[in-house]
Short mmCIF file of C-alpha atoms and ligand atoms in Angstrom, two decimals:
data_model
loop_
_atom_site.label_atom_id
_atom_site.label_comp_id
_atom_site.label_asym_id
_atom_site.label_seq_id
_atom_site.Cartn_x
_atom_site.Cartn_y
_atom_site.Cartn_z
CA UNK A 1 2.11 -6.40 -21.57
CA UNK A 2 -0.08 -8.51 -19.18
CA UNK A 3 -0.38 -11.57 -21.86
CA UNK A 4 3.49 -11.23 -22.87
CA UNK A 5 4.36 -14.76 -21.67
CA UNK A 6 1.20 -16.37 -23.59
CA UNK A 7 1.25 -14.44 -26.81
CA UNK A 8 0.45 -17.25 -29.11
CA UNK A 9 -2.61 -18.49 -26.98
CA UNK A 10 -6.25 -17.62 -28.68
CA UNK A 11 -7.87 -14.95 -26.39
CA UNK A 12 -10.82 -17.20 -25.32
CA UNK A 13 -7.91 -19.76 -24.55
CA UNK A 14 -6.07 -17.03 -22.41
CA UNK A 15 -8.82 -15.80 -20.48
CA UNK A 16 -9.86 -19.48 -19.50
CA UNK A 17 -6.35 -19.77 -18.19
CA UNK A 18 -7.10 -16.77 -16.33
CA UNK A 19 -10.14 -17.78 -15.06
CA UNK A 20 -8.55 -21.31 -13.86
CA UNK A 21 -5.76 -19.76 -12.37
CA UNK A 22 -7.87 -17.75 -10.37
CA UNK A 23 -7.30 -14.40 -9.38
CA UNK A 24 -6.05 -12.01 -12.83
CA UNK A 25 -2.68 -11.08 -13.55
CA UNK A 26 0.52 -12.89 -12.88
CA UNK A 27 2.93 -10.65 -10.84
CA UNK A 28 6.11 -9.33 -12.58
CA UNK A 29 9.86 -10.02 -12.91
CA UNK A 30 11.60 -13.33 -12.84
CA UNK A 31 15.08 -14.17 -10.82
CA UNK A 32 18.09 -12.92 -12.28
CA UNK A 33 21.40 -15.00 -11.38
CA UNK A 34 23.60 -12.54 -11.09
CA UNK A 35 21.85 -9.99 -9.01
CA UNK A 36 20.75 -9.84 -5.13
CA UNK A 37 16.75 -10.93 -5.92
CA UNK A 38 14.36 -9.38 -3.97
CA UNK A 39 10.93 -10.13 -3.43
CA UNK A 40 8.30 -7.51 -2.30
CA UNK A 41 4.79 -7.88 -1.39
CA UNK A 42 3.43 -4.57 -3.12
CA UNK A 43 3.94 -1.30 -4.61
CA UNK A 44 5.73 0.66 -1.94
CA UNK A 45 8.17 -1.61 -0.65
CA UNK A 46 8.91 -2.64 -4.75
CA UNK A 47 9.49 1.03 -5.00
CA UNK A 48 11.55 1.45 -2.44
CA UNK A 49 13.74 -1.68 -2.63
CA UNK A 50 13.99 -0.63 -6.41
CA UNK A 51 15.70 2.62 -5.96
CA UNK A 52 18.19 1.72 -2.97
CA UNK A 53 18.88 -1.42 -4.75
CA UNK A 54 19.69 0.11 -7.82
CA UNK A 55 21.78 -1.98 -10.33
CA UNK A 56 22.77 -4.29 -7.27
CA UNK A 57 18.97 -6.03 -7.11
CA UNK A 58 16.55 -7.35 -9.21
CA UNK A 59 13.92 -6.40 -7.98
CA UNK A 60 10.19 -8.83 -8.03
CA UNK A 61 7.15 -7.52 -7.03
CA UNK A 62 4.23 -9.99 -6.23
CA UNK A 63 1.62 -7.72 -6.44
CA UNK A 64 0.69 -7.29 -10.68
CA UNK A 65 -0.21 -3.86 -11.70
CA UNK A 66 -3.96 -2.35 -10.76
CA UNK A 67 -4.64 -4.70 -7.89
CA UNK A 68 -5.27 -3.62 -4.71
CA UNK A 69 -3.20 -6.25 -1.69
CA UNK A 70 -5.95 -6.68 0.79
CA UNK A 71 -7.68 -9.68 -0.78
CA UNK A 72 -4.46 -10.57 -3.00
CA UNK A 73 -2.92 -14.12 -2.67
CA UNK A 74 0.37 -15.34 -3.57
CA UNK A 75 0.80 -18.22 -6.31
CA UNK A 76 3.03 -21.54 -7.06
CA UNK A 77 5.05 -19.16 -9.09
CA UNK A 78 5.45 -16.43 -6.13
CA UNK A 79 6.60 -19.34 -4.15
CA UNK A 80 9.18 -20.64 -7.00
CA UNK A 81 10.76 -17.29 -7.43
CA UNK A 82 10.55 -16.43 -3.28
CA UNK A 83 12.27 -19.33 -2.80
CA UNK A 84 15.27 -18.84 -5.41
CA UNK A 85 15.78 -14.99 -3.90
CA UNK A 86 17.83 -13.97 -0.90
CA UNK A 87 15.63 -11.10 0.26
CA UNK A 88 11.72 -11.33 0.60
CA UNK A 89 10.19 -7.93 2.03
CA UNK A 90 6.77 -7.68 3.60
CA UNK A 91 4.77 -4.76 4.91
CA UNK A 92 3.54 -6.93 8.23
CA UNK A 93 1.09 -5.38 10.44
CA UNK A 94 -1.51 -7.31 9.47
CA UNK A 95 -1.25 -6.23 5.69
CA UNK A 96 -0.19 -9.93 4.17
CA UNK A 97 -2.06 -12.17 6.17
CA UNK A 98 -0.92 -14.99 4.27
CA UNK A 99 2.72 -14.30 4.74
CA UNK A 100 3.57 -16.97 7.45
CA UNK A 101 2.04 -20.15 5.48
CA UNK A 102 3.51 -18.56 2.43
CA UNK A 103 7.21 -18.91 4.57
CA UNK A 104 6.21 -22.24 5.55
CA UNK A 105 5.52 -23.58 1.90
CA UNK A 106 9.48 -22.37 0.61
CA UNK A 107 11.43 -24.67 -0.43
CA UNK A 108 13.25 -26.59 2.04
CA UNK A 109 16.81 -25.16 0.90
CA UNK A 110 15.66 -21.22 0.14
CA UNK A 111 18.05 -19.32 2.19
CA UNK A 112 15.71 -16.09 1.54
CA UNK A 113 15.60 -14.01 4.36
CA UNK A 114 12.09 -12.75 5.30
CA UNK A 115 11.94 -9.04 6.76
CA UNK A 116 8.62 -7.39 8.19
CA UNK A 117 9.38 -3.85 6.88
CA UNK A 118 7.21 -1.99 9.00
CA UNK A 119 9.09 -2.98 11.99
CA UNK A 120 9.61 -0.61 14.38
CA UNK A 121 6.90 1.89 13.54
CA UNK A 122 4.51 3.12 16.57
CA UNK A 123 1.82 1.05 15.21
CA UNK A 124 -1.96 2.21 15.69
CA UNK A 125 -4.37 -0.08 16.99
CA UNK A 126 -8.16 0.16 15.99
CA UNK A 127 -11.37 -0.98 17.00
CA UNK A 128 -13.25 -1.19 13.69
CA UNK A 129 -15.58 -3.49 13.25
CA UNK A 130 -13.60 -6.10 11.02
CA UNK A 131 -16.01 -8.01 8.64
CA UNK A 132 -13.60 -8.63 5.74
CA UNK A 133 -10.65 -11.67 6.90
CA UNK A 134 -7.16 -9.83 6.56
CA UNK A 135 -5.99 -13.49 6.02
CA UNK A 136 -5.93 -15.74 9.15
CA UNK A 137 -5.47 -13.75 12.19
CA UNK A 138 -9.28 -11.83 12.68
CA UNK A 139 -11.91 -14.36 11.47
CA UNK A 140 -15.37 -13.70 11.53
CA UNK A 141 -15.96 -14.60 14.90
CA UNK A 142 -13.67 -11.13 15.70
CA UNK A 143 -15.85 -9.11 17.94
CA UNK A 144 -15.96 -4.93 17.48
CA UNK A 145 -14.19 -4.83 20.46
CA UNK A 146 -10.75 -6.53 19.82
CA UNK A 147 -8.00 -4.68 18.32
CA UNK A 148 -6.36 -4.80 15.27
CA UNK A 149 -2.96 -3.42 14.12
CA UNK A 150 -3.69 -0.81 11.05
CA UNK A 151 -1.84 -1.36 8.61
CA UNK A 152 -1.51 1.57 6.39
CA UNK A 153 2.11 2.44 7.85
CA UNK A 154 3.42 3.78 3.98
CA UNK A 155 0.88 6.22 3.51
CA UNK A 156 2.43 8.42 5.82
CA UNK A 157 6.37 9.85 4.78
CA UNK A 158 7.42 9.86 8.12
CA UNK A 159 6.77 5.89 8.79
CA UNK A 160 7.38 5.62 4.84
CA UNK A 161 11.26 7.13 5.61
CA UNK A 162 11.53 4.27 8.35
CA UNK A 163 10.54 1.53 6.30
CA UNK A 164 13.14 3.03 3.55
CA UNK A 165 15.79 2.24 6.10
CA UNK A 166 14.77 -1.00 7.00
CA UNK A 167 14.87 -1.69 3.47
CA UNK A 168 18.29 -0.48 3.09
CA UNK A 169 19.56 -2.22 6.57
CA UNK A 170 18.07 -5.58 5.23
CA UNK A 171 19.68 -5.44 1.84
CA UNK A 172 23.27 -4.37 3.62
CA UNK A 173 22.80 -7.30 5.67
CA UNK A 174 22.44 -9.96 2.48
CA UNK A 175 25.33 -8.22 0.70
CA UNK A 176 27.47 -6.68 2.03
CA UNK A 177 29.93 -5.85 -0.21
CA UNK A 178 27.60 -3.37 -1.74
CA UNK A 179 26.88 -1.34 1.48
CA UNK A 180 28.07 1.67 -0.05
CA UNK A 181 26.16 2.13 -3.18
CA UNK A 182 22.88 0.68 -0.89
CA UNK A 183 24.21 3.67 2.13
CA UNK A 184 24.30 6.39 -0.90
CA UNK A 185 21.03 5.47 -2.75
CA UNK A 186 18.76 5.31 0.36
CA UNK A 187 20.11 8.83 1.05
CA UNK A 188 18.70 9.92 -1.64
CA UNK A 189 15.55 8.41 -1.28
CA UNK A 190 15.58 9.57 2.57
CA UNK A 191 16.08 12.96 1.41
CA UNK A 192 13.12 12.96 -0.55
CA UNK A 193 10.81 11.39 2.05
CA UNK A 194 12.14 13.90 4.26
CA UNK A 195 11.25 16.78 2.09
CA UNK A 196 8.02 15.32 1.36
CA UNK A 197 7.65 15.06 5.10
CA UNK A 198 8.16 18.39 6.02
CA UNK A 199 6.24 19.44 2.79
CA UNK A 200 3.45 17.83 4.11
CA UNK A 201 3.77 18.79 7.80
CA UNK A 202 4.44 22.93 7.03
CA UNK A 203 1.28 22.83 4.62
CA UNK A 204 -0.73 20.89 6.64
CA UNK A 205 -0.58 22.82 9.29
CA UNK A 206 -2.04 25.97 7.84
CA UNK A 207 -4.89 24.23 6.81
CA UNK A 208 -8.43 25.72 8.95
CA UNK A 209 -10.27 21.93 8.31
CA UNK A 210 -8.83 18.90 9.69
CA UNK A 211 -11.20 16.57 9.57
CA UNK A 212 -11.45 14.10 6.11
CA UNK A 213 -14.26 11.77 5.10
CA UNK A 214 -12.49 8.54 3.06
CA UNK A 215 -13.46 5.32 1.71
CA UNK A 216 -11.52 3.15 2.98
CA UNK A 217 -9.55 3.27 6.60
CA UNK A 218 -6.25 3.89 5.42
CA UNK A 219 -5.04 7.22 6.43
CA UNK A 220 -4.46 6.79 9.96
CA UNK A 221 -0.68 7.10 9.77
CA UNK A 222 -0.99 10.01 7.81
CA UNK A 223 -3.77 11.79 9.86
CA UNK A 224 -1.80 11.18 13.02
CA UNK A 225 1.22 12.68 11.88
CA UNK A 226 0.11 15.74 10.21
CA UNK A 227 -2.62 16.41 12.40
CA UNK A 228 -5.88 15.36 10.54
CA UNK A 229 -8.66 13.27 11.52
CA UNK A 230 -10.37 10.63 9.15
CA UNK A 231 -13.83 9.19 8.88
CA UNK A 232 -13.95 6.44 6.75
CA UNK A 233 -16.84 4.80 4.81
CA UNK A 234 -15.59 1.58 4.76
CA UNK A 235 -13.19 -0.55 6.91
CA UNK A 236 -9.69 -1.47 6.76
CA UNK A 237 -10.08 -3.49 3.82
CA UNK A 238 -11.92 -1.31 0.98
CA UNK A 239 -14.18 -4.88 0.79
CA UNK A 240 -15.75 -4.74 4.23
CA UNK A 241 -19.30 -2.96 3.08
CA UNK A 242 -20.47 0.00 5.80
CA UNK A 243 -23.75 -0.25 7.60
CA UNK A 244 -26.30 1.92 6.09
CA UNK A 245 -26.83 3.45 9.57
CA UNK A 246 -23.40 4.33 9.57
CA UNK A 247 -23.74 6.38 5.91
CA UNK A 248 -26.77 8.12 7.36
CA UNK A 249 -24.22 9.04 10.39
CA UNK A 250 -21.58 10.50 7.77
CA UNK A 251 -23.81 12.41 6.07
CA UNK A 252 -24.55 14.09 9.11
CA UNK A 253 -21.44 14.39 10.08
CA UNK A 254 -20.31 15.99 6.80
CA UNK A 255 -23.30 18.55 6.80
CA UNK A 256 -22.28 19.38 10.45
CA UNK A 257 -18.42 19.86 9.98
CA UNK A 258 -18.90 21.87 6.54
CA UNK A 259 -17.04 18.91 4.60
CA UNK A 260 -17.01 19.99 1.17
CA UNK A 261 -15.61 17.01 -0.56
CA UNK A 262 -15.79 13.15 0.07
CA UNK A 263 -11.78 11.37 -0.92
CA UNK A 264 -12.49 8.21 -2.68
CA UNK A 265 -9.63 5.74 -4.17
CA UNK A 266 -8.61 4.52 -7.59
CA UNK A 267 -8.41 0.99 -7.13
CA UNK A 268 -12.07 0.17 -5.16
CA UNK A 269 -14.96 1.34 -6.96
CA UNK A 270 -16.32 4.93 -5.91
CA UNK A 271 -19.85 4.01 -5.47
CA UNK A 272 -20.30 4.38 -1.77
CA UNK A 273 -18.31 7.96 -2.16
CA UNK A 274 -20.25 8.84 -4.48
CA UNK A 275 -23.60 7.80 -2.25
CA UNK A 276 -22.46 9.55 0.35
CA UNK A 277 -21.40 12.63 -1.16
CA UNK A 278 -24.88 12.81 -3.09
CA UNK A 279 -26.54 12.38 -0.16
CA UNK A 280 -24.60 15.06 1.92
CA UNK A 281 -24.51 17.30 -1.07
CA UNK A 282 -20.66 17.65 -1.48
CA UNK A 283 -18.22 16.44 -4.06
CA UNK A 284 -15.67 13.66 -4.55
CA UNK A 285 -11.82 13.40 -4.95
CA UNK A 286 -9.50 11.71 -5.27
CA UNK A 287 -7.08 10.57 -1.80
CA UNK A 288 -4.51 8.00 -2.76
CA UNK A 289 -3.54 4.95 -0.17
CA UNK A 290 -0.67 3.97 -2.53
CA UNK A 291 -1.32 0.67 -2.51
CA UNK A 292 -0.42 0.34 -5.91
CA UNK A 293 -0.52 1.69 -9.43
CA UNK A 294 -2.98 1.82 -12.07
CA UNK A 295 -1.97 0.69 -15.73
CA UNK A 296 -2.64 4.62 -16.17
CA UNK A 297 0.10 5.55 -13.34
CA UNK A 298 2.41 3.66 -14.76
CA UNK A 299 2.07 5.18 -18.15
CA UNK A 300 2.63 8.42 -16.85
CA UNK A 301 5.12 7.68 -14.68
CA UNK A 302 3.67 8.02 -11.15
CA UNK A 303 5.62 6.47 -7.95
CA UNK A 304 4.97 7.09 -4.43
CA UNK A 305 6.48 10.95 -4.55
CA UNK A 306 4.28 11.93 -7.31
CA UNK A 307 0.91 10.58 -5.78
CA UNK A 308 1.72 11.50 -2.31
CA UNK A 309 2.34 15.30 -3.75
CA UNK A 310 -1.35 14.90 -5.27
CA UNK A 311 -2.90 13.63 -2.27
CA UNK A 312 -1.10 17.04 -0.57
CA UNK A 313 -2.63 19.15 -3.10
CA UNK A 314 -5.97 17.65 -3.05
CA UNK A 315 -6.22 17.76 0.82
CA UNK A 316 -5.21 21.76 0.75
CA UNK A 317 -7.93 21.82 -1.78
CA UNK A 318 -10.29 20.28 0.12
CA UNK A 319 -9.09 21.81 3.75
CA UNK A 320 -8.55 25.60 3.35
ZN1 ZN B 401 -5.80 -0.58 2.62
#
């Protein structure tokens, strides 16, 4: 599937190309004349956009399959197809740092309207130490003590249902003489965020532990909204590398609290998990950011619902 558009190339050829090109896989889709095109950054918003769209919008996501968007970077084909679309959606909050030069290099007559689809959520601001660059805004320079906006706003269902109706508001706005079938769809989908919502709030709840140890910093929607605290290994970006003073800290934190398992993420690698949970004698599993799918989750048909269900399951596991 990945090599679809260069079948007849040699695979030493190919992977050259790759190489060249710099940075993997090509994101999917291509703009469809008849349909309201839509641009997305990554897996959520595609998701989202996809189902309240429906057969209105073709839906493009930049973001190829099995990449993870903190270090991702648009190409001259992102910009080609942007440019041709009338709706390009964006997380924001510091997510896609590379969003306003990417604006900037449209062509002059795109009429594509650009909407930050976190807007509007209580953002939280953190302290962490920043090493990794989000993409312009915190350089290296960045001190511990500035703030940064998180920018993990989707993995909780609550912000998630928000962002589903900005979604639907924005693609009302660019056509609307298919508000209805946009109004009707995103009910749907805001009925099951809402279910997953309170799914998540009623079981959470009952849970005796509240406190979760996770690679990267990306559950801080989630935790604030269903009552959990997190300790992460790593920074914002699963990239920026922990201190080894702060692993011997974990550790004893873990031992302390009576953590008995250590989340780690399917598209980072789980060596420092691991580490950690060797060290503090515990185990490892598995705590989804949805950030996007694996080759395998597409096969079997994950989306958000299905891996935000497992990451409920897995934290009553690893709560009670
Ligand atoms: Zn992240």
């Amino acid at each position: 599937m990945l090599f679809k558009g260069i079948k007849g190339l040699a695979l030493p050829l190919i992977l050259l190309a790759l190489l060249l090109s710099g940075c993997g896989p090509k994101s999917s889709g291509a703009i469809v004349e008849d349909k309201v095109n839509v641009v997305t950054t990554f897996y959520p918003i595609y998701e989202f956009a996809k189902e309240i769209g429906g057969e209105d919008v073709n839906a493009i996501n930049l973001l190829p399959v099995g990449v993870e968007p903190h270090d991702w970077t648009p190409r001259s084909q992102d910009i080609v197809n942007t440019s041709k679309a009338q709706l390009f959606l964006y997380n924001g909050a510091g997510l896609e740092g590379w969003v306003p030069n990417f604006l900037k290099g449209l062509d002059s007559g795109s009429k594509v309207q650009a909407v930050e689809v976190s807007k509007g959520i209580n953002y939280i601001m953190t302290n962490e130490e920043d090493e990794h660059d989000h993409g312009g805004e915190h350089k290296e320079e960045a001190s511990g003590d500035s703030l940064h906006t998180d920018p993990h706003t989707w993995v909780s269902p609550k912000s998630a249902l928000l962002m589903a109706e900005n979604i639907k508001n924005s693609l009302v706005q660019v056509d609307p003489a298919h508000k209805d079938g946009y109004e009707e769809r995103y009910s749907k989908v805001a009925e099951r965020l809402k279910a997953l919502d309170a799914k998540f709030a009623a079981e959470l709840a009952k849970v005796p532990n509240k406190e979760i140890v996770v690679s990267h910093q990306a559950f801080a929607y989630l935790c604030r909204d269903y009552g959990l605290t997190q300790h992460a290994i790593m920074g914002l970006s699963p990239d920026a590398e922990p201190r080894g003073q702060d692993l011997v800290k974990l550790a004893e934190l873990v031992k302390k609290e009576g953590i008995r398992y250590i989340f780690f993420e399917e598209l980072v690698s789980d060596k420092l998990a691991k580490t950690l949970a060797a060290e503090a004698g515990v185990s490892t599993m598995v705590l989804n950011p949805v950030e996007g799918l694996t080759e395998q989750d597409q096969k079997n048909n994950e989306n958000y619902y299905t891996l935000m269900e497992k990451n409920l399951q897995n934290l009553i596991l690893a709560l009670k």
